[in-house]
XYZ file of C-alpha atoms in Angstrom:
152
model
C -6.309 20.289 -24.608
C -9.884 21.309 -25.779
C -12.196 23.436 -23.624
C -15.977 23.669 -23.171
C -16.294 25.723 -26.423
C -14.427 23.335 -28.513
C -11.592 25.805 -28.503
C -7.927 24.675 -28.214
C -6.608 25.674 -24.785
C -3.112 23.901 -25.067
C -1.149 22.634 -27.786
C 0.231 19.013 -27.614
C 3.987 18.719 -27.098
C 6.267 16.523 -29.155
C 9.089 16.158 -27.121
C 10.174 14.691 -23.693
C 7.888 12.799 -21.444
C 5.030 15.267 -21.387
C 2.478 14.916 -24.092
C 0.869 18.121 -22.910
C 2.334 20.857 -20.845
C 0.297 20.070 -17.613
C -1.107 16.887 -16.122
C -0.130 13.457 -15.019
C 0.928 10.863 -17.662
C 1.683 7.050 -17.572
C 5.255 6.158 -17.729
C 6.659 4.505 -20.743
C 7.625 1.142 -19.066
C 6.716 1.135 -15.430
C 3.142 0.662 -14.067
C 3.902 2.248 -10.606
C 5.412 5.240 -12.057
C 4.120 8.275 -13.940
C 5.165 11.721 -15.061
C 3.940 14.839 -13.264
C 4.085 17.603 -15.974
C 4.259 21.414 -15.113
C 4.913 23.750 -18.155
C 6.106 21.152 -20.058
C 8.658 19.778 -17.758
C 8.118 16.136 -16.491
C 9.188 14.892 -12.867
C 9.086 11.345 -12.424
C 6.764 10.129 -9.564
C 6.262 6.879 -7.822
C 2.840 5.435 -6.726
C 2.829 4.646 -3.038
C 1.928 1.341 -1.531
C 2.109 -1.106 -4.340
C -0.544 1.128 -6.250
C -0.571 1.557 -9.861
C -0.897 4.502 -12.202
C -4.294 4.587 -13.824
C -4.468 6.516 -17.102
C -8.277 6.655 -17.034
C -8.322 8.639 -13.806
C -4.842 10.278 -13.928
C -4.046 8.911 -10.446
C -2.614 6.006 -8.489
C -5.103 3.230 -8.060
C -5.583 -0.303 -6.738
C -3.974 -2.935 -9.105
C -7.487 -4.615 -9.585
C -8.625 -1.373 -11.294
C -5.802 -1.037 -13.712
C -6.180 -4.137 -15.900
C -3.893 -3.035 -18.616
C -0.816 -3.518 -16.415
C 1.040 -6.559 -16.188
C 1.148 -8.608 -13.021
C 4.546 -8.721 -11.221
C 6.833 -11.785 -11.503
C 7.230 -12.162 -8.029
C 3.773 -13.280 -7.754
C 3.813 -15.946 -10.561
C 3.905 -19.033 -8.359
C 1.222 -18.008 -6.017
C -0.728 -14.887 -7.076
C -2.607 -14.814 -3.868
C 0.114 -15.832 -1.256
C 3.024 -14.469 0.453
C 6.739 -14.323 -0.671
C 9.769 -13.719 1.407
C 12.202 -10.960 0.887
C 15.907 -12.037 0.880
C 17.750 -10.582 3.831
C 14.698 -9.556 5.616
C 13.266 -11.119 9.042
C 10.256 -9.377 9.308
C 9.223 -7.963 5.750
C 7.598 -10.179 2.877
C 5.432 -9.482 -0.100
C 1.878 -10.247 0.141
C 0.369 -11.142 -3.392
C -3.215 -10.025 -4.178
C -4.379 -11.188 -7.565
C -0.732 -11.129 -8.823
C 0.276 -7.832 -7.515
C 2.837 -7.446 -4.489
C 2.126 -5.459 -1.524
C 5.004 -5.015 0.793
C 4.258 -6.198 4.372
C 5.951 -5.905 7.774
C 5.477 -8.394 10.817
C 4.697 -6.460 14.069
C 7.409 -6.113 16.646
C 8.685 -9.622 18.147
C 7.448 -11.502 15.146
C 9.371 -12.714 12.201
C 8.150 -14.040 8.740
C 7.951 -17.937 8.486
C 8.607 -19.397 5.239
C 7.055 -22.572 6.108
C 3.664 -21.079 7.357
C 3.746 -18.059 5.109
C 2.676 -16.005 8.169
C 4.259 -13.814 10.896
C 5.017 -15.906 13.865
C 6.981 -15.633 17.311
C 10.473 -14.842 16.180
C 12.153 -17.699 18.289
C 9.627 -20.175 16.654
C 10.748 -19.450 13.144
C 13.082 -21.935 12.085
C 16.441 -20.516 11.016
C 15.732 -16.972 11.891
C 19.048 -16.808 13.895
C 21.307 -18.316 10.998
C 20.531 -16.095 8.264
C 23.681 -14.722 6.689
C 23.460 -11.344 7.883
C 23.048 -9.572 11.100
C 19.178 -9.361 11.880
C 17.457 -7.104 14.319
C 16.322 -10.252 16.241
C 19.650 -10.901 17.276
C 19.850 -7.582 19.192
C 16.384 -8.068 20.578
C 17.102 -11.642 21.940
C 20.345 -10.120 23.426
C 18.420 -7.644 25.269
C 15.940 -10.077 26.622
C 18.757 -12.334 27.950
C 20.517 -9.510 29.673
C 17.135 -8.199 31.216
C 16.223 -11.655 32.454
C 19.433 -12.389 34.266
C 18.658 -11.458 37.811
C 21.294 -9.363 39.710
C 23.785 -10.789 41.969
C 23.222 -10.264 45.817
């Protein structure tokens, strides 16, 4: 690293995942990960909320600001739509410009594949017959038990 007087402040490293002793550096294969280097030791970090690592600003950034990264294959068919997540009633991917962002439906709603949006859970076709135990089953049981009047 070169300082204000053009003097070398730090020598580049030739080993490991840190090209320099200190700083943040792009991961070799992942756009969502980066290396945080301290004293030549790299710690793998993950960008939050579907952000991508931007080498220009040495920080996580919105996908549209990181054009060098490839778009995610989950969004190939619909780069600006919704994609279901297997084994999930209320979570789905929202693709924005080909980059997925994890979303969750509010309580009492389930993601409708047909409508590509969150809908009242009991109106979503097949929400009860998924091949796994869904949280909606527990909610429905609760509502049935609560709505049955007490015997007199």
